[in-house]
mmCIF file of C-alpha atoms in Angstrom:
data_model
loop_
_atom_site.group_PDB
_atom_site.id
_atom_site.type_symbol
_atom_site.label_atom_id
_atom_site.label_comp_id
_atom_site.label_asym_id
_atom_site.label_seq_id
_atom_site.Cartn_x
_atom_site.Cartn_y
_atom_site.Cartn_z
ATOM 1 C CA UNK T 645 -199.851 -179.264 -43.729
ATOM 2 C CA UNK T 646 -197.263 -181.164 -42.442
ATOM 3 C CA UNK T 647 -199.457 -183.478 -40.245
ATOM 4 C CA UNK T 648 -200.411 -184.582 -43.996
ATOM 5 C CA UNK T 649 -196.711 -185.876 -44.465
ATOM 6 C CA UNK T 650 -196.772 -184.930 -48.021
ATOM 7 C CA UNK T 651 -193.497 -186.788 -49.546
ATOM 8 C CA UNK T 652 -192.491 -182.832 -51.080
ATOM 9 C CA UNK T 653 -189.109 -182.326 -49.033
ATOM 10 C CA UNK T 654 -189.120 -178.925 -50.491
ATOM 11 C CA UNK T 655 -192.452 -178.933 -49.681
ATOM 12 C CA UNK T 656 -192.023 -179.698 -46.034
ATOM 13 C CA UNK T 657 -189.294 -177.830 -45.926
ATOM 14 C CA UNK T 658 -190.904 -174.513 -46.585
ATOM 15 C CA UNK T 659 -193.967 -175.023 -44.134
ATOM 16 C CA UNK T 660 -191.305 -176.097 -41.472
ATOM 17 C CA UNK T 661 -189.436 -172.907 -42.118
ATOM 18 C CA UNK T 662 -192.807 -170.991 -41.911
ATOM 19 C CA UNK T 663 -193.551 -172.362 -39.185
ATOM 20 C CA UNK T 664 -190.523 -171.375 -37.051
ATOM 21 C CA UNK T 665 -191.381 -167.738 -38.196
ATOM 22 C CA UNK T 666 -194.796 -167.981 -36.443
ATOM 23 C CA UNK T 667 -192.702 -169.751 -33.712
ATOM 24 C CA UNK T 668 -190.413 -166.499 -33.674
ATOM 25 C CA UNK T 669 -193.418 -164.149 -33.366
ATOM 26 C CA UNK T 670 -194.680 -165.957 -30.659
ATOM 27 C CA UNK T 671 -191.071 -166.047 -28.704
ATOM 28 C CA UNK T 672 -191.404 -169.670 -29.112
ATOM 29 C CA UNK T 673 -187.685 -169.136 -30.101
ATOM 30 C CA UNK T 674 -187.192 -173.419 -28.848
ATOM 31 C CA UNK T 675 -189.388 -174.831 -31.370
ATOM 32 C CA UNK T 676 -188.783 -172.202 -33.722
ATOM 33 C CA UNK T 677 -184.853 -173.311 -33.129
ATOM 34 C CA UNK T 678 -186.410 -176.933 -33.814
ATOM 35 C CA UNK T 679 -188.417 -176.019 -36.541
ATOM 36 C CA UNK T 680 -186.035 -174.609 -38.886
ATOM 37 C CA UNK T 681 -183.657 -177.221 -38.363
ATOM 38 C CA UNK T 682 -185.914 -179.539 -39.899
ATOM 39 C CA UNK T 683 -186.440 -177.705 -42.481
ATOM 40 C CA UNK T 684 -182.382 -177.278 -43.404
ATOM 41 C CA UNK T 685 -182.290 -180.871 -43.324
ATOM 42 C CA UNK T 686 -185.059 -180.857 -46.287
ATOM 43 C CA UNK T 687 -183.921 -177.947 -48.156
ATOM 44 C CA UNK T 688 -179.820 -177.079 -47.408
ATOM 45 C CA UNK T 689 -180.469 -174.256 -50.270
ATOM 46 C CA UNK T 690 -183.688 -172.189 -48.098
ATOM 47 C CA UNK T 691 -181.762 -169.389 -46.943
ATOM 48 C CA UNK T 692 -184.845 -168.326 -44.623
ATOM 49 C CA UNK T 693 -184.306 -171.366 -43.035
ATOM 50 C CA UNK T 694 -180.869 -170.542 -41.833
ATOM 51 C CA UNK T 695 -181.951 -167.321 -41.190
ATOM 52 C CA UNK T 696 -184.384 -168.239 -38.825
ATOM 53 C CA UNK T 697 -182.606 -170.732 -37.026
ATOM 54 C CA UNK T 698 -179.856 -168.750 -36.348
ATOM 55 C CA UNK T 699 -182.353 -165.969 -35.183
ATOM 56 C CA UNK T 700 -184.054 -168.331 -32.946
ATOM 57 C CA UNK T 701 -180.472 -169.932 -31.665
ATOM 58 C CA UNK T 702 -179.719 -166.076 -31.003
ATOM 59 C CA UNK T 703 -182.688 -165.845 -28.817
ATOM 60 C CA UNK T 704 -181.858 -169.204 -26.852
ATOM 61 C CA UNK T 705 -178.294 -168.611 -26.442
ATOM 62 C CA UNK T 706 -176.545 -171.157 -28.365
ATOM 63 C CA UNK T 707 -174.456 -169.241 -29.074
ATOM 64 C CA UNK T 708 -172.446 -172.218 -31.544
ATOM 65 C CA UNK T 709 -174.906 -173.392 -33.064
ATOM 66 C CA UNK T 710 -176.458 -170.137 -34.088
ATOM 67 C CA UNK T 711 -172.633 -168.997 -35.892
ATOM 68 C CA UNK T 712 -172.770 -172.354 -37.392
ATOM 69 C CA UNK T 713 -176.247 -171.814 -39.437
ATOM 70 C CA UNK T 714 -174.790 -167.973 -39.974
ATOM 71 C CA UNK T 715 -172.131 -169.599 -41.765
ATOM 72 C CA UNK T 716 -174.050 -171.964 -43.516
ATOM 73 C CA UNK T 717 -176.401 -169.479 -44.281
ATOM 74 C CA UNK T 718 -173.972 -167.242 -45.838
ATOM 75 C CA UNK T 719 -172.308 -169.880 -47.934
ATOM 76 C CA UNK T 720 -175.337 -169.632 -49.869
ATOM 77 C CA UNK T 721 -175.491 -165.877 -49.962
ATOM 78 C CA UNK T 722 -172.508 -164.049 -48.885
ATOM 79 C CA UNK T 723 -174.300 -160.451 -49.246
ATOM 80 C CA UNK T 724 -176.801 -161.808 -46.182
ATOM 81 C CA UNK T 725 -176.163 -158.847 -44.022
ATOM 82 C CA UNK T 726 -178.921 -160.021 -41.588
ATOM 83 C CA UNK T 727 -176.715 -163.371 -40.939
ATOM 84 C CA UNK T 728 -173.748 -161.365 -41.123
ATOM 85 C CA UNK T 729 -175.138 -159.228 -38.070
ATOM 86 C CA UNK T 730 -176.517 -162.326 -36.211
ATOM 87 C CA UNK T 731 -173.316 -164.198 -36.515
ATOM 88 C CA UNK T 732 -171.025 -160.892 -35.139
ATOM 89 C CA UNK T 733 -174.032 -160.514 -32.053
ATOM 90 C CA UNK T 734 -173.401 -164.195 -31.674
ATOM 91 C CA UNK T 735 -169.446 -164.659 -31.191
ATOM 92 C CA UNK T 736 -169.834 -161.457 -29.387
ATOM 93 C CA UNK T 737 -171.966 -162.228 -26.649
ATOM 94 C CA UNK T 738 -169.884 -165.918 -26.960
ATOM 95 C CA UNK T 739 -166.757 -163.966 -25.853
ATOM 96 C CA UNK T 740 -168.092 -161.676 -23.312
ATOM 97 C CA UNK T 741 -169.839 -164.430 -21.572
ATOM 98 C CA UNK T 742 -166.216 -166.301 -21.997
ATOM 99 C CA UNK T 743 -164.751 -163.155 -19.931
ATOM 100 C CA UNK T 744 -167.167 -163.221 -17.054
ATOM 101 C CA UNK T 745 -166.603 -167.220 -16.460
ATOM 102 C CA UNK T 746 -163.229 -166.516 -16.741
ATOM 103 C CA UNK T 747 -163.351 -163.863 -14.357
ATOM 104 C CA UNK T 748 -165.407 -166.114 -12.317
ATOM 105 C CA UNK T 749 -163.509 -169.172 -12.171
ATOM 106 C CA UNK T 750 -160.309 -167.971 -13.095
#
């Protein structure tokens, strides 16, 4: 497990990305955010990973950061549809939560 610190980074990197999707079942969509993160920076090439990052970004409203991994994600496969979805869900809510400030502040 990863308490074990095995010196595998693709190793790692898997149980980090399984671990954010127990953290997604949960609704532990911070650590899940946190998790998968980790395990980009171990494996750039785990699709999942972005995948569940941006899924988990989704969930927390970072709205950035979550078309960022999208984009990332779909670098490595441009027929992700998931990410594709995501990422449009993402700069949407991005822009209508741009209107409202702006409608608020002015």
């Amino acid at each position: 497990g990863l308490a074990e610190r095995c010196g595998d980074d693709r190793l790692n990197a898997l149980l980090y990305s399984n671990r954010a999707q127990v953290q997604l079942t949960l609704g532990n969509n911070a650590k899940a955010l946190e998790d998968a993160l980790e395990a980009i920076k171990l494996d750039e090439t785990s699709i999942k990973s972005y995948f569940r990052g941006a899924r988990a970004a989704l969930r927390t409203e970072r709205w950035p950061e979550c078309e960022q991994l999208c984009t990332s994600g779909l670098k490595l496969d441009p027929s992700a549809a998931e990410l594709t979805k995501i990422q449009q869900a993402a700069v949407t809510r991005r822009v209508a939560l741009a209107e409202v400030e702006e409608r608020r502040w002015g």
